[in-house]
CSV table of C-alpha atoms in Angstrom, one decimal:
chain,number,residue,atom,x,y,z
A,221,UNK,CA,31.1,-10.3,10.0
A,222,UNK,CA,34.8,-11.5,10.7
A,223,UNK,CA,35.4,-14.8,8.8
A,224,UNK,CA,34.4,-14.2,5.5
A,225,UNK,CA,33.2,-17.2,2.7
A,226,UNK,CA,32.6,-16.1,-0.4
A,227,UNK,CA,29.5,-14.8,-1.6
A,228,UNK,CA,26.7,-16.4,-3.8
A,229,UNK,CA,27.3,-13.3,-6.1
A,230,UNK,CA,31.5,-14.3,-5.7
A,231,UNK,CA,31.5,-17.8,-6.8
A,232,UNK,CA,28.9,-17.0,-9.6
A,233,UNK,CA,31.6,-14.8,-11.2
A,234,UNK,CA,34.1,-17.6,-10.8
A,235,UNK,CA,31.8,-19.6,-12.4
A,236,UNK,CA,31.0,-17.0,-15.4
A,237,UNK,CA,34.6,-16.7,-15.6
A,238,UNK,CA,35.6,-21.0,-16.5
A,239,UNK,CA,32.6,-20.8,-18.6
A,240,UNK,CA,33.9,-18.3,-20.7
A,241,UNK,CA,37.4,-19.6,-20.3
A,242,UNK,CA,36.4,-23.4,-21.0
A,243,UNK,CA,34.1,-22.2,-24.2
A,244,UNK,CA,36.7,-20.2,-26.2
A,245,UNK,CA,40.3,-23.1,-25.5
A,246,UNK,CA,37.1,-25.4,-27.5
A,247,UNK,CA,36.2,-23.2,-30.4
A,248,UNK,CA,39.7,-22.3,-30.6
A,249,UNK,CA,40.4,-26.0,-29.9
A,250,UNK,CA,37.7,-27.1,-32.8
A,251,UNK,CA,38.5,-24.5,-35.7
A,252,UNK,CA,42.5,-25.2,-35.0
A,253,UNK,CA,41.2,-29.3,-35.6
A,254,UNK,CA,39.0,-28.1,-38.3
A,255,UNK,CA,42.1,-26.6,-40.2
A,256,UNK,CA,44.3,-29.5,-39.8
A,257,UNK,CA,41.8,-32.2,-41.5
A,258,UNK,CA,40.3,-30.0,-43.8
A,259,UNK,CA,43.2,-27.0,-44.5
A,260,UNK,CA,41.6,-24.4,-46.8
A,261,UNK,CA,42.7,-24.2,-50.1
A,262,UNK,CA,42.9,-21.2,-52.8
A,263,UNK,CA,39.3,-22.6,-53.4
A,264,UNK,CA,37.4,-22.2,-50.7
A,265,UNK,CA,40.1,-20.7,-48.3
A,266,UNK,CA,37.3,-18.0,-47.3
A,267,UNK,CA,35.0,-20.1,-45.7
A,268,UNK,CA,38.2,-20.1,-42.7
A,269,UNK,CA,38.1,-16.3,-42.2
A,270,UNK,CA,35.4,-15.9,-39.6
A,271,UNK,CA,36.3,-18.8,-37.8
A,272,UNK,CA,40.0,-17.3,-37.2
A,273,UNK,CA,38.5,-14.0,-36.8
A,274,UNK,CA,36.4,-15.5,-34.0
A,275,UNK,CA,38.3,-17.1,-32.6
A,276,UNK,CA,41.1,-14.9,-32.1
A,277,UNK,CA,38.1,-12.6,-31.1
A,278,UNK,CA,37.3,-15.0,-28.2
A,279,UNK,CA,41.1,-15.3,-27.1
A,280,UNK,CA,40.8,-11.2,-26.4
A,281,UNK,CA,37.4,-11.8,-24.7
A,282,UNK,CA,39.2,-14.6,-22.4
A,283,UNK,CA,42.2,-12.0,-21.7
A,284,UNK,CA,39.8,-9.1,-21.4
A,285,UNK,CA,37.1,-11.1,-19.2
A,286,UNK,CA,40.4,-12.2,-16.6
A,287,UNK,CA,41.9,-8.8,-15.8
A,288,UNK,CA,38.1,-6.9,-16.1
A,289,UNK,CA,36.4,-9.3,-14.2
A,290,UNK,CA,33.9,-7.3,-13.3
A,291,UNK,CA,33.0,-5.8,-16.6
A,292,UNK,CA,32.3,-9.1,-17.2
A,293,UNK,CA,28.2,-8.0,-19.1
A,294,UNK,CA,29.7,-5.7,-21.5
A,295,UNK,CA,33.0,-8.1,-22.5
A,296,UNK,CA,30.8,-10.3,-23.4
A,297,UNK,CA,28.7,-8.4,-24.8
A,298,UNK,CA,30.7,-6.6,-27.2
A,299,UNK,CA,31.9,-9.8,-28.0
A,300,UNK,CA,28.1,-11.3,-29.0
A,301,UNK,CA,27.9,-9.3,-31.8
A,302,UNK,CA,31.6,-9.8,-32.7
A,303,UNK,CA,30.1,-13.3,-33.2
A,304,UNK,CA,26.5,-12.0,-35.1
A,305,UNK,CA,28.8,-10.5,-37.1
A,306,UNK,CA,30.4,-13.6,-38.3
A,307,UNK,CA,27.4,-15.7,-38.1
A,308,UNK,CA,25.7,-13.2,-41.1
A,309,UNK,CA,28.6,-13.6,-42.8
A,310,UNK,CA,28.9,-17.4,-42.4
A,311,UNK,CA,24.9,-18.0,-43.7
A,312,UNK,CA,25.8,-17.1,-47.0
A,313,UNK,CA,28.9,-19.1,-47.4
A,314,UNK,CA,26.8,-21.9,-46.0
A,315,UNK,CA,23.8,-21.3,-48.5
A,316,UNK,CA,26.4,-20.5,-51.4
A,317,UNK,CA,28.2,-24.2,-51.0
A,318,UNK,CA,24.4,-25.8,-50.1
A,319,UNK,CA,27.0,-26.7,-46.8
A,320,UNK,CA,25.7,-28.3,-43.9
A,321,UNK,CA,24.5,-26.6,-40.6
A,322,UNK,CA,25.2,-28.7,-38.4
A,323,UNK,CA,28.3,-27.0,-36.6
A,324,UNK,CA,26.6,-23.9,-37.1
A,325,UNK,CA,24.0,-24.7,-35.3
A,326,UNK,CA,25.5,-26.8,-32.4
A,327,UNK,CA,28.3,-23.4,-31.8
A,328,UNK,CA,24.9,-21.7,-32.2
A,329,UNK,CA,22.6,-23.5,-29.1
A,330,UNK,CA,26.2,-23.2,-27.4
A,331,UNK,CA,26.1,-19.8,-27.5
A,332,UNK,CA,22.2,-19.3,-26.8
A,333,UNK,CA,23.1,-21.2,-22.9
A,334,UNK,CA,26.4,-19.6,-22.2
A,335,UNK,CA,24.4,-16.0,-22.9
A,336,UNK,CA,21.7,-17.1,-20.2
A,337,UNK,CA,24.6,-18.3,-18.0
A,338,UNK,CA,26.6,-14.0,-17.9
A,339,UNK,CA,23.5,-12.2,-18.7
A,340,UNK,CA,20.9,-13.6,-16.7
A,341,UNK,CA,17.3,-13.9,-18.0
A,342,UNK,CA,16.1,-10.4,-19.2
A,343,UNK,CA,19.5,-9.4,-21.4
A,344,UNK,CA,20.1,-13.6,-22.2
A,345,UNK,CA,16.2,-13.4,-23.9
A,346,UNK,CA,17.2,-9.9,-25.6
A,347,UNK,CA,20.7,-11.3,-27.2
A,348,UNK,CA,19.1,-14.7,-28.7
A,349,UNK,CA,16.1,-13.1,-29.8
A,350,UNK,CA,18.9,-10.4,-31.1
A,351,UNK,CA,20.2,-13.7,-32.6
A,352,UNK,CA,17.2,-15.3,-34.0
A,353,UNK,CA,16.3,-11.9,-36.1
A,354,UNK,CA,20.2,-11.9,-37.1
A,355,UNK,CA,19.6,-15.3,-38.9
A,356,UNK,CA,15.9,-14.8,-40.2
A,357,UNK,CA,17.1,-11.7,-41.5
A,358,UNK,CA,20.2,-13.1,-43.2
A,359,UNK,CA,18.3,-15.7,-44.5
A,360,UNK,CA,15.8,-13.3,-46.1
A,361,UNK,CA,18.3,-11.5,-47.8
A,362,UNK,CA,20.5,-14.4,-49.5
A,363,UNK,CA,17.1,-16.7,-50.6
A,364,UNK,CA,15.2,-18.0,-52.6
A,365,UNK,CA,16.6,-22.0,-51.2
A,366,UNK,CA,16.3,-25.3,-52.3
A,367,UNK,CA,13.4,-27.2,-49.8
A,368,UNK,CA,16.4,-29.1,-48.3
A,369,UNK,CA,18.0,-25.7,-47.0
A,370,UNK,CA,14.6,-24.3,-46.0
A,371,UNK,CA,13.2,-27.7,-44.2
A,372,UNK,CA,16.9,-27.6,-42.4
A,373,UNK,CA,17.0,-23.9,-41.4
A,374,UNK,CA,13.3,-23.9,-40.0
A,375,UNK,CA,14.3,-26.8,-38.4
A,376,UNK,CA,18.0,-24.5,-37.3
A,377,UNK,CA,15.5,-21.4,-36.4
A,378,UNK,CA,13.3,-23.2,-33.9
A,379,UNK,CA,15.1,-25.4,-32.4
A,380,UNK,CA,17.2,-22.1,-31.3
A,381,UNK,CA,13.1,-20.7,-30.1
A,382,UNK,CA,12.8,-24.2,-28.2
A,383,UNK,CA,16.0,-23.8,-26.7
A,384,UNK,CA,15.9,-20.2,-26.1
A,385,UNK,CA,13.0,-20.8,-23.9
A,386,UNK,CA,13.9,-23.9,-22.1
A,387,UNK,CA,17.1,-21.3,-21.0
A,388,UNK,CA,14.8,-18.3,-20.6
A,389,UNK,CA,12.3,-20.5,-18.1
A,390,UNK,CA,15.8,-21.9,-16.1
A,391,UNK,CA,17.3,-19.0,-16.0
A,392,UNK,CA,14.5,-17.3,-13.6
A,393,UNK,CA,13.5,-19.8,-11.5
A,394,UNK,CA,17.9,-20.1,-10.8
A,395,UNK,CA,17.5,-16.4,-10.3
A,396,UNK,CA,14.2,-16.5,-8.4
A,397,UNK,CA,16.0,-18.9,-5.9
A,398,UNK,CA,19.3,-17.0,-5.7
A,399,UNK,CA,17.0,-13.4,-4.9
A,400,UNK,CA,15.0,-16.0,-2.2
A,401,UNK,CA,18.4,-17.0,-0.8
A,402,UNK,CA,19.9,-13.3,0.0
A,403,UNK,CA,17.1,-12.6,1.7
A,404,UNK,CA,17.2,-15.4,3.8
A,405,UNK,CA,21.2,-14.8,4.5
A,406,UNK,CA,20.1,-11.0,5.2
A,407,UNK,CA,17.8,-12.0,7.9
A,408,UNK,CA,20.4,-14.3,9.0
A,409,UNK,CA,22.9,-12.4,8.8
A,410,UNK,CA,20.3,-9.2,10.5
A,411,UNK,CA,19.6,-12.0,13.2
A,412,UNK,CA,23.4,-12.4,14.8
A,413,UNK,CA,24.6,-9.4,13.4
A,414,UNK,CA,24.1,-6.2,16.7
A,415,UNK,CA,22.8,-3.9,14.5
A,416,UNK,CA,24.4,-0.5,16.1
A,417,UNK,CA,28.1,-1.6,15.6
A,418,UNK,CA,28.0,-4.5,13.1
A,419,UNK,CA,29.6,-6.8,15.1
A,420,UNK,CA,28.8,-10.3,16.2
A,421,UNK,CA,25.6,-10.4,18.5
A,422,UNK,CA,25.5,-11.5,22.0
A,423,UNK,CA,23.6,-14.7,20.6
A,424,UNK,CA,25.9,-15.0,18.0
A,425,UNK,CA,29.0,-14.9,19.9
A,426,UNK,CA,27.8,-17.5,22.6
A,427,UNK,CA,28.4,-19.5,19.8
A,428,UNK,CA,31.3,-19.2,18.6
A,429,UNK,CA,32.4,-19.5,21.3
A,430,UNK,CA,31.2,-22.7,22.4
A,431,UNK,CA,31.7,-23.8,19.0
A,432,UNK,CA,35.8,-22.8,19.1
A,433,UNK,CA,35.5,-24.9,22.8
A,434,UNK,CA,34.3,-27.5,21.2
A,435,UNK,CA,36.9,-27.6,18.7
A,436,UNK,CA,39.9,-27.4,21.1
A,437,UNK,CA,39.1,-29.7,22.8
A,438,UNK,CA,38.9,-31.8,19.9
A,439,UNK,CA,42.0,-31.5,18.5
A,440,UNK,CA,44.1,-30.2,21.8
A,441,UNK,CA,44.4,-26.7,20.6
A,442,UNK,CA,45.0,-23.0,22.2
A,443,UNK,CA,42.1,-20.7,22.6
A,444,UNK,CA,41.6,-17.2,24.3
A,445,UNK,CA,39.1,-14.5,24.9
A,446,UNK,CA,39.5,-10.9,25.3
A,447,UNK,CA,36.5,-8.9,27.6
A,448,UNK,CA,36.9,-5.5,27.3
A,449,UNK,CA,35.5,-2.3,28.7
A,450,UNK,CA,35.2,1.3,27.8
A,451,UNK,CA,36.0,3.5,30.5
A,452,UNK,CA,33.7,5.8,31.6
A,453,UNK,CA,31.4,5.5,28.7
A,454,UNK,CA,28.4,6.4,31.5
A,455,UNK,CA,29.8,9.7,31.4
A,456,UNK,CA,29.9,10.0,27.8
A,457,UNK,CA,26.7,9.8,27.5
A,458,UNK,CA,25.5,12.0,30.3
A,459,UNK,CA,27.6,15.1,28.8
A,460,UNK,CA,27.9,14.3,24.7
A,461,UNK,CA,24.7,12.3,24.6
A,462,UNK,CA,23.2,9.2,23.4
A,463,UNK,CA,24.4,9.7,20.4
A,464,UNK,CA,28.1,10.6,20.2
A,465,UNK,CA,27.6,6.8,23.0
A,466,UNK,CA,26.7,5.5,19.8
A,467,UNK,CA,29.5,6.9,17.3
A,468,UNK,CA,32.0,6.1,20.6
A,469,UNK,CA,30.4,2.3,20.2
A,470,UNK,CA,30.2,1.8,16.4
A,471,UNK,CA,34.3,2.9,16.8
A,472,UNK,CA,35.8,0.7,18.9
A,473,UNK,CA,33.7,-2.1,17.0
A,474,UNK,CA,35.0,-0.9,14.2
A,475,UNK,CA,38.8,-0.7,15.7
A,476,UNK,CA,38.8,-3.5,17.3
A,477,UNK,CA,37.3,-5.9,14.2
A,478,UNK,CA,40.3,-4.4,11.6
A,479,UNK,CA,43.0,-5.1,15.1
A,480,UNK,CA,41.8,-8.7,14.6
A,481,UNK,CA,40.1,-9.8,12.1
A,482,UNK,CA,43.5,-11.1,9.5
A,483,UNK,CA,44.0,-13.3,12.5
A,484,UNK,CA,40.8,-15.0,12.8
A,485,UNK,CA,39.9,-13.0,15.7
A,486,UNK,CA,35.9,-12.5,16.1
A,487,UNK,CA,34.4,-9.5,18.0
A,488,UNK,CA,30.8,-9.5,19.2
A,489,UNK,CA,29.4,-6.6,21.3
A,490,UNK,CA,28.2,-8.6,25.0
A,491,UNK,CA,26.2,-5.6,25.8
A,492,UNK,CA,25.9,-2.0,26.4
A,493,UNK,CA,29.5,-1.0,26.5
A,494,UNK,CA,31.6,-4.4,26.5
A,495,UNK,CA,33.0,-6.7,23.7
A,496,UNK,CA,34.3,-9.7,23.1
A,497,UNK,CA,37.3,-10.7,21.3
A,498,UNK,CA,37.7,-14.6,20.0
A,499,UNK,CA,41.2,-15.3,19.6
A,500,UNK,CA,41.6,-19.3,18.2
A,501,UNK,CA,44.6,-21.0,18.1
A,502,UNK,CA,46.0,-19.1,20.7
A,503,UNK,CA,47.2,-19.1,24.1
A,504,UNK,CA,47.8,-16.7,26.7
A,505,UNK,CA,50.8,-14.9,26.2
A,506,UNK,CA,50.1,-13.8,22.7
A,507,UNK,CA,47.0,-12.9,23.8
A,508,UNK,CA,48.2,-10.2,26.5
A,509,UNK,CA,50.3,-8.4,23.6
A,510,UNK,CA,47.0,-8.7,20.9
A,511,UNK,CA,44.8,-7.3,23.4
A,512,UNK,CA,48.0,-4.7,24.6
A,513,UNK,CA,47.8,-3.6,20.6
A,514,UNK,CA,43.9,-3.2,21.1
A,515,UNK,CA,44.4,-1.4,23.9
A,516,UNK,CA,46.6,0.8,21.9
A,517,UNK,CA,44.4,1.3,18.6
A,518,UNK,CA,41.2,2.7,21.0
A,519,UNK,CA,43.4,5.1,23.7
A,520,UNK,CA,45.9,5.9,20.8
A,521,UNK,CA,43.7,8.1,18.5
A,522,UNK,CA,40.5,10.6,19.4
A,523,UNK,CA,37.0,8.7,18.4
A,524,UNK,CA,34.4,10.9,18.6
A,525,UNK,CA,36.3,13.4,18.5
A,526,UNK,CA,36.8,12.3,22.1
A,527,UNK,CA,39.6,11.1,23.9
A,528,UNK,CA,38.4,7.9,24.8
A,529,UNK,CA,40.2,4.4,27.0
A,530,UNK,CA,39.3,0.8,27.1
A,531,UNK,CA,39.7,-2.1,30.0
A,532,UNK,CA,40.8,-6.0,28.8
A,533,UNK,CA,40.8,-9.2,30.7
A,534,UNK,CA,42.7,-12.1,29.0
A,535,UNK,CA,42.0,-15.9,29.6
A,536,UNK,CA,42.7,-18.8,27.9
A,537,UNK,CA,40.9,-22.7,27.4
A,538,UNK,CA,42.3,-25.1,30.4
A,539,UNK,CA,42.0,-27.9,29.1
A,540,UNK,CA,38.6,-30.5,28.8
A,541,UNK,CA,36.9,-29.7,31.5
A,542,UNK,CA,36.6,-26.0,31.0
A,543,UNK,CA,33.7,-24.0,30.2
A,544,UNK,CA,32.8,-21.1,28.1
A,545,UNK,CA,30.7,-19.4,31.4
A,546,UNK,CA,34.3,-20.4,33.4
A,547,UNK,CA,36.2,-18.8,30.7
A,548,UNK,CA,34.6,-16.3,30.3
A,549,UNK,CA,34.3,-15.5,33.6
A,550,UNK,CA,38.2,-14.8,34.5
A,551,UNK,CA,38.8,-12.9,31.5
A,552,UNK,CA,35.3,-10.7,32.5
A,553,UNK,CA,37.1,-11.0,35.9
A,554,UNK,CA,40.5,-9.7,34.5
A,555,UNK,CA,39.2,-7.1,33.0
A,556,UNK,CA,37.5,-5.0,35.9
A,557,UNK,CA,41.0,-6.1,37.7
A,558,UNK,CA,42.1,-3.8,34.9
A,559,UNK,CA,40.0,-1.5,36.2
A,560,UNK,CA,40.5,-1.6,40.3
A,561,UNK,CA,43.9,-0.5,39.0
A,562,UNK,CA,43.7,2.2,37.2
A,563,UNK,CA,42.4,1.8,34.0
A,564,UNK,CA,43.6,2.1,30.2
A,565,UNK,CA,44.9,-2.0,31.0
A,566,UNK,CA,45.2,-5.1,29.9
A,567,UNK,CA,45.1,-7.7,32.9
């Protein structure tokens, strides 16, 4: 339709981008702060290398997502595999140095949530199961452990398992609601849209006309309408068939929509071969200019391989006591005047 807003999918994509940016920035700050608080000496400098490498990977991931947001899932999967390599490197170091697993556990918990948000329920579940298997495999290859280490790592694995399960349930529920919402939106759009021409249907454009007039009444702003009717359309149907007539209707609607969409105009099919164009914020002189441009758009090139013309009538909102019926009636009357004066004209 003519008035466009971001869809749920577009808003979700933006949210996913911001999550990746925020997580990457937070981890980079964490690495920098840790390196300042506990600078590497000649002994344990290797323990900082995986962190710096992972920080660099996350910076590159953010840049790649910024440059190619539509490929975000594959970019994230690539980064996720890099994170798994970092985990495999960190586990032997933590075990060998008998250090706390708290930092690794906390960041891995964040990773669980982000994976489900970016990848969805199925891919997110697969990625996190792979992470758990990687942790368990690294532990089994490294062993044996002290009892304290064993208790810590059992806690990590069990907590990550329940976090993964709960996240999976929540994301599955959200995805189900999103699907239901999209289906409802599709039904609503189908009810408001003319099935043949894909512009507003009669009922929907009447609602938009009332809404536009109400806005003009409250804010004392101009608005205009253009009523257009395809010339000799009955002859097109009689000579070439209704399929060709439908092609002409679709082509006319497309040109009208394309011509006024950038200026905030709305196009609706009033009935048969008659269309209405709403122009909120535009007075009659500007509307006449647009109507003439529309006339040239339609007559300038063949539509469905036929030379087609249309007649246009323009009317503008006159003030608080003007009604939608009166406004449309004036535009419709002007359109018939254009017909009577030879068609392919604007009045």
